[in-house]
Every structure is written in C-alpha cells, then in structure tokens.
C-alpha cells in the first residue's frame, strides 16, 4: 500500500489549521483513526448497540459475538496462549493500575520493591506507589540506553515485580525487554511490560518474550480512545483477586459471600466499552493489512530523515539518541521554552507535543523543564518532515 493510499484512509489529515494543511506529528500522544475504525464505531451505534453477555435478544447476542471475536483477534495479534488472558480495559493506565492493585494484594508482604526503568511514564510509576511499593529505577545513559549491569544489582529478596516500558514515549528508546525479562525470571521475579508506545511500531509476541503482563492502549494504534488491553499469564491472573467489583465479574452473590467469575470476566466489572472494542478490532485489521513490519520500516525512514534534518539546526539539542529507537524525536532549541516552540509551530499548522510528557524523572535526569516532541506514524511523509524543518528555521529568530 503506498503512502497516498494510506493517507486517504484518514479523513482528519485533510483538515486545515490556521489556514494551512495540518501536519500531525503528535502520534505518540494519540494516532489518528482510519475511516474503517470511524465507520465501525458509527455502525455499531446505528445497528448493533446493546449490552453484552447477559441478553437473550438478537442485538445482545450479536454484540457479544463481535466483542468476543475481537478478544480472539487481540490474542492472535500478540500471540497469547489463551483468549481469556486478554482483559479489556480503558487503556494502558487502567491496565497497569489493575495489575498494580491486584498483584500487590496477592503478592506484597508489607516491605516490597518494584524495579522500574528511569524512563517510565507516570502511569508505570504512580500505581506502584499507590500499592505501597518502594521503586528501584534502572539508570540510563545520556543517549537514553538502560544500564543492564546496574539493573542486575537492583534485585533483592524484596523485589516483587519488574515493570518497564517497551519503548520510551519521550526518548523513543526500544528497551531490551527480552534481556530484562530473562534476567528478572532468573531471579524468580515476574515482569510487566508497558507496551503503549510499542504496539503500533513493533510486532509483539508475548509467548516468545515470556513476559507476565503486557499493557497497551487502542488509541495509540489507530483505534478508538476508551479501550485498552491487559494481557496477563493465566497462572498469575488466576491467583490475583479482582480489581473492581460489580456486574459480570461475579459467579454468585449473597450478602454474606461472593464468588468470582472465571477469566477474563473476573477482571471486567461493569459494562465495557463495546463499540470501542469493535473499533479496536478494525484498527488491528488496518495494521495487519498494511503490515506491522511495513509500518516499522516506513516510520524508521521518517525518523532517520527527521533526525538528520533537525541535527542541522543551530542550537538544537536532541534527547534520546539510542541506537535502537522508534519514531520519537525529542528536542530543545537553545534556551527556548518548549511551549513557545510548540505554539509557534501550531501557527504554521504543525502539531507537536511539548512539556514533560508524563515523564518528570527523565526531565530531572537531564535537568530540563520539558522537550518538544515530534512523533511519526505510518501516514506521515518526508514532505511533512521538510515542513517541520522549514517551520523551525522560520521561527528560530523569534526564539532568541
Ligand atoms: N505508558 C506510556 C509509555 C505512554 O506513552 C502512555 C501515554 O502516553 C501511557 C503509558 C498511558 O497511556 P493511556 O493514557 O492511553 O492510558
């Protein structure tokens, strides 16, 4: 599929901003949605809307079947052993909160450590703090590469779990999660992978990786907001108590005692976002049609081109120059505040993100307030990189 064919599937790319064609480079925050996802949502509410699992009528049966089909689709997409290891959530944040809350209730003893990386998103830091853990961060180099020797030394008898991101949303580093998992398992410690930034760029095989949990969001992989996935190994999920109580997650309720439903329903209390799950299924169809390897190759080209172009700008500082990276380009220009750069770029129709990107410890590590972040998706073009470069050249005199 050539780039024009891909772009034509995304209606929002035709929008103009401040009178100029939109250049959307904020894909690490959320990707845009192809027409087929938008139509799946529309079609669901026009013809299928119904609450699932408990209805005897046609719409409920059909909606249930579509919802459960997507569960199997996700299973196959990440190569999970069982479909009941796929739990639908609202997104990565809820997935990690679910694991942190439920895992800690089962396995924490009162003096507990969680090994994270120094480049985690807040959503893989705060849930563990809420669960009462002391965090042991893996340090990283100036380039943004995790120090695996230091990592090995962080294990202690108090280590309960390792929780790291597959790809850093601020630095773009692809972390060596196969090594991280192997080392943790050598210490008898399970591993959660935050795959929010990896799932749309890298083929994921949870069985080959051997991870115990893998979490991601639909909206960062061309799917709708409001849906995400928590993959967990059956053995652990069976041991862990429910996260939330309510409808669907029960087997039997009395005022004295409640027994819980089987997997995955034990972790899906209440009415799920059925339409969004169906939309996620269409997003996976889109990704598989283009091919995850093709997406990665295209984005790699964009990243390499953008890195070489932006490196030519005087006074630019790039953050995250690891040899293994995905499509995130974080930078600062001289002493200009990232927000000023972002606002000026917006005036020229270019959407980037500015700030700490929910990774304040990374900003502390470099002693900076934030960065400007351009991030690419499969529909971006080299021409858009040229527009970013030209826009930066144009605004630089205003930033002095
Ligand atoms: N983890 C990483 C690495 C992220 O980049 C993000 C979002 O930017 C999240 C977690 C949280 O994802 P969500 O807001 O979709 O729950």
Coordinates of C-alpha atoms and ligand atoms in Angstrom, one line a residue:
X1 CA 0.0 0.0 0.0
X2 CA 1.6 3.3 -1.0
X3 CA 1.6 6.4 1.2
X4 CA -1.3 8.1 -0.7
X5 CA -3.4 5.0 -0.3
X6 CA -2.7 5.0 3.4
X7 CA -3.3 8.8 3.9
X8 CA -6.5 8.7 2.0
X9 CA -7.9 6.5 4.7
X10 CA -7.5 9.2 7.4
X11 CA -10.1 12.0 6.9
X12 CA -8.6 14.2 9.6
X13 CA -5.4 14.6 7.6
X14 CA -7.4 16.9 5.2
X15 CA -8.1 19.4 7.9
X16 CA -6.5 22.8 7.7
X17 CA -5.1 24.5 10.9
X18 CA -4.7 28.3 10.9
X19 CA -5.3 28.2 7.1
X20 CA -2.6 25.6 6.4
X21 CA -2.7 21.9 5.8
X22 CA -2.3 20.0 9.1
X23 CA 1.0 18.3 9.7
X24 CA 0.1 15.9 12.5
X25 CA 3.3 14.9 14.4
X26 CA 1.8 14.1 17.8
X27 CA 1.3 10.4 17.2
X28 CA 2.9 9.3 20.5
X29 CA 0.1 11.0 22.3
X30 CA -2.6 9.5 20.1
X31 CA -2.7 8.3 16.5
X32 CA -5.4 9.4 14.0
X33 CA -8.1 6.9 13.0
X34 CA -8.7 5.4 9.6
X35 CA -12.2 5.6 8.1
X36 CA -12.8 1.9 8.8
X37 CA -12.5 2.5 12.5
X38 CA -14.7 5.5 12.4
X39 CA -17.3 3.6 10.4
X40 CA -17.1 0.6 12.8
X41 CA -18.0 2.9 15.7
X42 CA -20.8 4.6 13.7
X43 CA -22.1 1.2 12.5
X44 CA -22.1 -0.2 16.0
X45 CA -24.2 2.6 17.4
X46 CA -26.5 2.6 14.3
X47 CA -27.2 -1.1 14.1
X48 CA -25.8 -3.1 17.0
X49 CA -25.8 -1.1 20.3
X50 CA -26.6 -3.4 23.1
X51 CA -25.3 -4.6 26.4
X52 CA -23.3 -7.8 26.1
X53 CA -23.2 -11.2 27.7
X54 CA -26.5 -11.2 29.5
X55 CA -29.0 -10.7 26.8
X56 CA -31.1 -13.3 25.0
X57 CA -32.1 -11.0 22.2
X58 CA -30.6 -10.7 18.8
X59 CA -28.6 -7.4 19.3
X60 CA -27.1 -8.6 22.6
X61 CA -26.1 -11.9 21.1
X62 CA -24.6 -10.2 18.0
X63 CA -22.7 -7.5 20.0
X64 CA -21.4 -10.2 22.4
X65 CA -20.1 -12.2 19.5
X66 CA -18.4 -9.2 17.9
X67 CA -16.8 -8.2 21.3
X68 CA -15.5 -11.7 21.9
X69 CA -14.2 -12.0 18.4
X70 CA -12.0 -9.0 19.0
X71 CA -10.7 -10.7 22.1
X72 CA -9.5 -13.6 19.9
X73 CA -8.2 -11.1 17.4
X74 CA -6.0 -9.5 20.1
X75 CA -4.9 -12.9 21.3
X76 CA -3.7 -13.7 17.9
X77 CA -2.2 -10.2 17.3
X78 CA 0.1 -10.5 20.3
X79 CA 0.3 -14.4 20.2
X80 CA -1.2 -15.0 23.7
X81 CA -1.7 -18.7 24.6
X82 CA -5.3 -18.2 25.7
X83 CA -8.0 -15.8 24.7
X84 CA -9.0 -15.5 28.4
X85 CA -5.6 -13.9 29.1
X86 CA -6.8 -10.8 27.2
X87 CA -8.6 -8.4 29.5
X88 CA -10.2 -5.3 28.0
X89 CA -9.6 -2.1 30.0
X90 CA -9.9 1.7 29.3
X91 CA -6.2 1.9 28.3
X92 CA -2.6 1.3 29.4
X93 CA -3.1 3.4 32.5
X94 CA -6.1 1.3 33.7
X95 CA -4.2 -1.9 32.7
X96 CA -1.2 -1.0 34.9
X97 CA -3.4 0.2 37.8
X98 CA -5.3 -3.1 37.6
X99 CA -2.1 -5.2 37.8
X100 CA -0.5 -3.0 40.5
X101 CA -3.7 -3.1 42.6
X102 CA -4.5 -6.7 42.2
X103 CA -0.9 -8.2 42.1
X104 CA 0.1 -6.2 45.2
X105 CA -2.9 -7.5 47.2
X106 CA -1.9 -11.1 46.3
X107 CA 1.9 -10.9 46.5
X108 CA 3.0 -7.8 48.5
X109 CA 4.0 -8.5 52.1
X110 CA 4.5 -5.0 53.5
X111 CA 8.1 -4.4 52.6
X112 CA 8.1 -4.5 48.8
X113 CA 10.2 -3.2 46.0
X114 CA 9.3 -2.8 42.3
X115 CA 12.1 -2.4 39.7
X116 CA 11.1 0.2 37.0
X117 CA 13.2 1.9 34.4
X118 CA 14.3 5.5 34.9
X119 CA 12.4 6.4 31.8
X120 CA 8.9 5.3 32.8
X121 CA 5.7 7.1 32.1
X122 CA 4.0 8.3 35.3
X123 CA 1.4 5.6 34.7
X124 CA 4.0 2.9 35.4
X125 CA 5.3 4.8 38.5
X126 CA 2.3 6.1 40.4
X127 CA 0.2 2.9 40.5
X128 CA 3.1 1.0 42.2
X129 CA 3.5 3.9 44.7
X130 CA -0.2 3.7 45.4
X131 CA 0.2 0.0 46.0
X132 CA 2.8 0.8 48.7
X133 CA 6.0 -0.2 46.8
X134 CA 9.4 1.3 47.0
X135 CA 10.6 2.0 43.5
X136 CA 14.1 1.0 42.3
X137 CA 14.7 2.7 39.0
X138 CA 17.2 1.4 36.4
X139 CA 19.5 4.2 35.4
X140 CA 20.1 5.1 31.8
X141 CA 22.9 6.8 29.8
X142 CA 22.9 10.3 28.3
X143 CA 21.9 8.6 24.9
X144 CA 18.9 7.0 26.7
X145 CA 20.1 3.4 27.0
X146 CA 19.3 1.4 30.1
X147 CA 22.2 0.2 32.1
X148 CA 21.7 -3.6 32.4
X149 CA 24.6 -4.1 34.8
X150 CA 23.1 -1.7 37.2
X151 CA 19.7 -3.4 36.6
X152 CA 21.1 -6.8 37.8
X153 CA 22.2 -5.2 41.0
X154 CA 18.7 -3.8 41.9
X155 CA 17.3 -7.2 42.7
X156 CA 16.8 -8.1 46.4
X157 CA 14.6 -10.5 48.4
X158 CA 12.1 -7.7 48.5
X159 CA 11.7 -7.4 44.7
X160 CA 8.2 -8.4 43.7
X161 CA 8.0 -7.4 40.1
X162 CA 9.8 -5.6 37.3
X163 CA 7.7 -3.0 35.4
X164 CA 9.3 -1.4 32.3
X165 CA 8.2 0.2 29.1
X166 CA 9.0 -1.5 25.8
X167 CA 9.5 1.9 24.1
X168 CA 10.1 5.2 25.9
X169 CA 7.5 7.8 24.9
X170 CA 10.0 10.7 25.5
X171 CA 13.3 9.2 24.3
X172 CA 12.0 6.7 21.7
X173 CA 14.4 4.1 23.0
X174 CA 13.4 0.5 22.3
X175 CA 14.4 -1.2 25.5
X176 CA 16.0 -4.6 25.5
X177 CA 12.9 -6.2 27.1
X178 CA 13.9 -9.8 26.2
X179 CA 17.1 -9.4 28.3
X180 CA 15.2 -7.6 31.0
X181 CA 12.6 -10.4 31.2
X182 CA 15.3 -13.2 31.1
X183 CA 17.3 -11.5 34.0
X184 CA 14.1 -11.0 36.1
X185 CA 13.0 -14.5 35.6
X186 CA 16.4 -15.7 36.6
X187 CA 15.7 -14.0 40.0
X188 CA 12.2 -15.6 40.1
X189 CA 10.6 -12.2 39.5
X190 CA 7.7 -11.6 37.1
X191 CA 7.7 -8.8 34.5
X192 CA 5.1 -6.3 33.4
X193 CA 5.8 -4.5 30.0
X194 CA 4.1 -1.2 29.3
X195 CA 3.7 -1.5 25.6
X196 CA 1.8 1.7 25.0
X197 CA 4.4 3.1 22.6
X198 CA 5.5 -0.2 21.1
X199 CA 2.3 -1.8 20.0
X200 CA 1.9 0.2 16.8
X201 CA 5.5 0.0 15.8
X202 CA 6.9 -3.4 16.7
X203 CA 5.5 -6.9 16.2
X204 CA 4.7 -8.2 19.7
X205 CA 4.8 -11.9 20.6
X206 CA 4.1 -12.3 24.4
X207 CA 4.9 -16.0 24.4
X208 CA 8.3 -15.5 22.7
X209 CA 9.0 -12.6 25.0
X210 CA 7.9 -14.6 28.0
X211 CA 6.5 -11.5 29.8
X212 CA 3.9 -12.0 32.5
X213 CA 1.9 -8.9 31.7
X214 CA 1.7 -6.7 28.6
X215 CA -0.4 -3.5 28.6
X216 CA -1.4 -1.2 25.7
X217 CA -4.0 1.4 24.6
X218 CA -6.2 1.2 21.5
X219 CA -5.9 4.9 20.7
X220 CA -2.2 4.7 20.1
X221 CA -2.6 2.0 17.5
X222 CA -5.2 3.7 15.2
X223 CA -8.1 2.6 17.3
X224 CA -10.6 4.5 19.5
X225 CA -10.0 6.1 22.8
X226 CA -11.6 4.4 25.8
X227 CA -10.3 0.9 25.2
X228 CA -7.0 -0.9 26.1
X229 CA -5.7 -4.3 26.8
X230 CA -4.1 -6.0 29.8
X231 CA -2.6 -9.3 28.8
X232 CA -1.7 -11.5 31.8
X233 CA -0.4 -15.0 32.1
X234 CA -3.2 -17.3 33.1
X235 CA -1.4 -18.7 36.2
X236 CA -0.9 -15.3 37.6
X237 CA -4.4 -13.9 36.7
X238 CA -6.0 -16.9 38.4
X239 CA -4.0 -16.2 41.6
X240 CA -4.8 -12.5 41.6
X241 CA -8.0 -11.1 43.2
X242 CA -10.5 -9.0 41.2
X243 CA -9.7 -5.3 40.6
X244 CA -13.2 -3.8 40.7
X245 CA -16.4 -5.3 42.0
X246 CA -19.7 -5.2 40.2
X247 CA -21.7 -6.8 37.4
X248 CA -20.2 -9.5 35.2
X249 CA -17.2 -10.3 37.4
X250 CA -19.2 -12.5 39.8
X251 CA -20.3 -16.1 39.8
X252 CA -22.6 -15.9 42.8
X253 CA -23.5 -13.1 45.2
X254 CA -25.1 -13.2 48.6
X255 CA -24.9 -10.6 51.4
X256 CA -22.6 -13.0 53.2
X257 CA -20.2 -14.0 50.4
X258 CA -19.4 -13.5 46.7
X259 CA -17.6 -15.9 44.4
X260 CA -16.0 -14.7 41.2
X261 CA -16.4 -15.4 37.6
X262 CA -13.8 -17.1 35.5
X263 CA -11.1 -15.3 33.4
X264 CA -11.2 -12.9 31.8
X265 CA -14.6 -11.7 33.2
X266 CA -13.2 -11.7 36.8
X267 CA -11.3 -8.5 35.7
X268 CA -14.0 -6.9 33.6
X269 CA -16.5 -5.5 36.1
X270 CA -19.4 -3.5 34.7
X271 CA -20.4 -2.6 31.1
X272 CA -17.4 -2.4 28.9
X273 CA -16.9 0.0 26.0
X274 CA -18.3 -2.5 23.5
X275 CA -18.2 -0.1 20.4
X276 CA -14.6 0.9 21.2
X277 CA -13.6 -2.8 21.4
X278 CA -15.2 -3.4 18.0
X279 CA -13.3 -0.3 16.7
X280 CA -10.1 -1.7 18.1
X281 CA -10.7 -4.9 16.0
X282 CA -10.9 -2.7 12.9
X283 CA -7.7 -0.9 13.9
X284 CA -5.9 -4.3 14.1
X285 CA -7.3 -5.1 10.7
X286 CA -5.9 -1.9 9.3
X287 CA -2.4 -2.6 10.9
X288 CA -2.4 -6.1 9.6
X289 CA -3.4 -5.0 6.1
X290 CA -0.5 -2.5 6.0
X291 CA 1.7 -4.9 7.8
X292 CA 3.4 -4.1 11.1
X293 CA 6.9 -4.7 9.5
X294 CA 6.0 -2.2 6.7
X295 CA 4.7 0.3 9.3
X296 CA 8.0 0.0 11.2
X297 CA 10.1 0.4 8.0
X298 CA 8.2 3.5 6.9
X299 CA 8.5 5.1 10.3
X300 CA 12.2 4.2 10.5
X301 CA 12.8 6.1 7.3
X302 CA 10.9 9.1 8.7
X303 CA 12.8 9.1 11.9
X304 CA 16.2 8.8 10.2
X305 CA 15.4 11.6 7.8
X306 CA 13.9 13.9 10.5
X307 CA 16.9 13.2 12.8
X308 CA 19.4 14.2 10.1
X309 CA 17.4 17.3 9.0
X310 CA 16.9 18.6 12.5
X311 CA 20.5 17.9 13.5
X312 CA 21.5 20.7 11.0
X313 CA 19.7 23.3 13.0
X314 CA 21.9 25.6 15.1
X315 CA 21.4 25.3 18.8
X316 CA 19.3 22.2 18.7
X317 CA 19.7 19.5 21.4
X318 CA 18.2 16.1 20.7
X319 CA 17.2 13.9 23.7
X320 CA 17.2 10.2 23.1
X321 CA 19.8 9.1 20.6
X322 CA 19.9 5.4 21.4
X323 CA 20.9 3.1 18.5
X324 CA 17.6 1.3 18.8
X325 CA 14.7 3.8 18.6
X326 CA 11.2 4.2 17.3
X327 CA 9.6 7.3 15.9
X328 CA 10.0 9.8 18.7
X329 CA 12.2 12.9 18.2
X330 CA 12.5 15.0 21.4
X331 CA 14.4 18.2 21.2
X332 CA 15.1 21.7 22.6
X333 CA 16.2 24.8 20.6
X334 CA 18.7 26.9 22.5
X335 CA 17.1 28.2 25.7
X336 CA 13.6 28.5 24.2
X337 CA 10.8 27.1 26.3
X338 CA 9.3 24.0 24.6
X339 CA 5.8 25.5 24.9
X340 CA 6.8 28.6 22.9
X341 CA 8.2 26.4 20.2
X342 CA 5.0 24.3 20.1
X343 CA 2.8 27.4 20.0
X344 CA 4.7 28.9 17.1
X345 CA 4.7 25.6 15.2
X346 CA 1.0 25.4 15.7
X347 CA 0.6 28.7 14.0
X348 CA 2.2 27.1 11.0
X349 CA -0.2 24.1 11.1
X350 CA 2.3 21.7 12.7
X351 CA 1.1 19.7 15.7
X352 CA 3.8 18.6 18.1
X353 CA 3.7 17.9 21.9
X354 CA 5.5 20.0 24.5
X355 CA 6.3 19.5 28.1
X356 CA 7.4 16.6 30.3
X357 CA 5.3 14.0 28.5
X358 CA 4.3 12.5 31.9
X359 CA 8.0 11.5 32.4
X360 CA 9.2 14.0 35.0
X361 CA 12.0 11.8 36.2
X362 CA 13.5 11.9 32.7
X363 CA 13.4 15.7 32.8
X364 CA 15.1 15.7 36.2
X365 CA 17.7 13.4 34.8
X366 CA 18.6 15.9 32.1
X367 CA 17.9 19.0 34.2
X368 CA 15.4 20.4 31.7
X369 CA 11.7 21.5 32.1
X370 CA 10.5 19.5 29.1
X371 CA 11.1 18.9 25.4
X372 CA 9.4 19.5 22.1
X373 CA 8.4 16.1 20.8
X374 CA 7.6 15.2 17.2
X375 CA 6.4 11.6 16.7
X376 CA 5.6 9.9 13.5
X377 CA 3.0 7.4 12.3
X378 CA 2.7 5.4 9.1
X379 CA 0.7 8.2 7.3
X380 CA 3.4 10.8 7.8
X381 CA 5.6 11.9 4.8
X382 CA 9.1 13.1 4.2
X383 CA 7.5 16.2 2.8
X384 CA 5.9 16.8 6.3
X385 CA 9.4 16.5 7.8
X386 CA 10.6 19.2 5.4
X387 CA 7.7 21.4 6.5
X388 CA 8.7 20.9 10.2
X389 CA 12.3 21.7 9.3
X390 CA 11.3 24.8 7.4
X391 CA 9.0 25.9 10.2
X392 CA 11.7 25.6 12.8
X393 CA 14.1 27.6 10.6
X394 CA 11.4 30.2 10.3
X395 CA 10.6 30.5 14.0
X396 CA 14.2 30.4 15.3
X397 CA 14.8 34.1 15.0
X398 CA 11.7 34.7 17.1
X399 CA 13.0 32.4 19.9
X400 CA 16.2 34.3 20.6
Ligands
LIG1 N1 2.8 4.4 29.0 C1 3.4 5.1 28.0 C2 4.8 4.7 27.7 C3 2.7 6.1 27.4 O1 3.4 6.8 26.4 C4 1.4 6.4 27.7 C5 0.7 7.5 27.1 O2 1.2 8.4 26.5 C6 0.8 5.6 28.7 C7 1.6 4.7 29.4 C8 -0.6 5.9 29.2 O3 -1.4 5.6 28.1 P1 -3.0 5.9 28.3 O4 -3.1 7.4 28.6 O5 -3.5 5.6 26.9 O6 -3.6 5.1 29.4

